[in-house]
């Protein structure tokens, strides 16, 4: 039934586009014009045709002095992408990794920066200060800008590009919107994995059920961070209880173990369909002759279930050492945006923006695997149960102002105020902003339970399983991250008009301060002896029940785990000043150049929240270690761009060239000398105080043709030289573990060509006037020289991790002549890209091309109503990683369908 439904979905999506073509042919060739068809062009613009939106985005690029690309909300909505991460992969030279990180021109997530309305924002990612872009819903977005050429007003941390997320602004008049939708993913089974959560899970937050119990938290302080029986006994006697015995300590230890939330039995449930609701309302009011006030508020809620089944194989023993994981993720997304704006004449505007985002993933997984200790031929294997509830919150408060001292301002004021304004140079513009933002990530009671299995010799299917008789069979981890950013700055721009020359001179200042606390506490709970071994074969909640934990026949071990260096404290400050000029002569030649000074300071230290002695302090006092934990840099970053403007071969032609020098600095935790377990991948990661910044030299050239009929063509070239690139390399570890280390490679280089165009298909025949194609293609070549610091890499010279040789985005769009129907068929594929670099002769692992085909169809039955249908991943392709001809990982994200109804005015 599932296969039939999937085939039906594919047929429907192809049929929708073919039907649109037939309808267009009938309207254009047979059906006489109706009143609907003869509406004035203004009505079509109000409804918003996709091709018009695409042209407007291209037109906006004309005003940029460096190479940049844009997507507006209309284009994003019509393509059907629900997150910023998914939408950005439509831009040339960008690819999406792990569904959350965007690689710009083949460079990893660390080499790109993200801002919100131009301001730096914190990251809810646990081990990186880069921002996972899947947390931003496209519902709050007005437009997305990707600046690929560097300019001095941007922060110097610039490698692949700078992404600016622009939220929706204050409206010019009354507006409202309400949208409800539902959907389903065909990869989901009739029943999926789950467990008993808290009463507030539907809101993406834990009600306290999973929180670290107060009894355990207090006991960690009481017994100096250790909860094993001997530490408790020593603590009791230290409190004056000389008569305390080992039995007393054992009893208290068992009581503390019972304080944990152990309602962790994995069960099967029927998943709900996807559903979402979002809305907004706004208005503006004119107050007197010169004042206007506007307000826009909006919010949204979305919930979905996704089931995935992944298969991994050991490269050396692919038939005997395999890993199967079935995972179910329940995702809840909540967002709210508020904008309040005040305008005084046309010269002054003040805007306050508040953004709240909550994104929660609740994962339940069962992993069955075989390794060097037990292979399939042994008929025995291993199982791991995993429960992860990750809640990410972000709150951003911004105030922005723009003030132009033009003729309108001068005509309003008189008296001493007027004289004061008269001193200010004519048309001087001052822009300023203040941004205060925080991100929080909470992973309470993250559970891992180890078990052993009896398996079928031929199929490797599990026949039976039981929790391991091990002191660490159960692992309960509690993680809290707080990331805060304060950012403010200003820029003053003075124009100059002289004959056929126009110039702008800009100076500005920018300051940002960021501080982060990361706290991780984990406990081991298990049995080293049981009175009845059958209890280990029950449900997880029953295995770790109060009865079993208190039974004296069972030897229970409960204690805090780890090496006291999983937690850390980190902070950065960046003070910057910049100057820039932009001169256009005779409407033909435009020259822009700038210089930015940055003073950057960073410190990151291990934090042991359970350090209670001078020998084991919470933060080291060793001068040498503190010196290694700090990093400071004071440098200048130049940039220059030149543009020729003309009408060669098109109504508008531009040829741009740019050059700049930039830097990428180590991440917050990477300069510590501690080794830590990545809480998401469970990989052991080694820090390195010796890591130094990567230095970039960037070259860009772009030719753009904008034709009078709305068609356009862009050809871009880029070349980047990187000195001391910061890279992860695999290091020595056992067969069952993965260890990575952060080092500076010797050098890297990446170069490429991007081609993009928009073409109306009317030249192929009258019936195709309403169809158009928008396509971009990127070819790139990268090379990294590993150097001496890498640990025995198989290939000392290789391509950059995550860099594809090519990326293709193709969009076939349709807009009916009566503006009542639109459809888009969007195709995306990236070329083979390096996923993991081998060491000691092991081959490199490559992620294989993923072919994505999505269809979005919109019907506008009235001027205020939209009905939208989407089919995503029509080809039902797999995510695959191959090493040495062996498919070491495979997973299907599935095909999804959705339907939404929107009212908008």
Short mmCIF file of C-alpha atoms in Angstrom, two decimals, residues 6 9-10 184-188 306 853 871-877 892-897:
data_model
loop_
_atom_site.label_atom_id
_atom_site.label_comp_id
_atom_site.label_asym_id
_atom_site.label_seq_id
_atom_site.Cartn_x
_atom_site.Cartn_y
_atom_site.Cartn_z
CA UNK A 6 4.22 6.85 -3.16
CA UNK A 9 2.17 11.01 -5.17
CA UNK A 10 4.79 11.08 -7.93
CA UNK A 184 2.83 13.21 5.97
CA UNK A 185 6.13 11.48 5.22
CA UNK A 186 5.88 8.08 3.54
CA UNK A 187 9.02 6.83 5.29
CA UNK A 188 7.06 6.68 8.53
CA UNK A 306 9.97 11.43 11.16
CA UNK A 853 13.04 16.89 -6.70
CA UNK A 871 5.50 17.01 -2.69
CA UNK A 872 9.12 16.83 -1.48
CA UNK A 873 11.86 14.37 -2.39
CA UNK A 874 9.77 12.90 -5.19
CA UNK A 875 12.63 10.67 -6.34
CA UNK A 876 12.84 9.10 -2.85
CA UNK A 877 16.63 9.12 -3.05
CA UNK A 892 16.34 7.31 3.35
CA UNK A 893 14.74 10.60 4.39
CA UNK A 894 11.52 9.63 2.59
CA UNK A 895 9.01 11.44 0.41
CA UNK A 896 6.71 13.96 2.05
CA UNK A 897 3.46 15.59 1.05
#
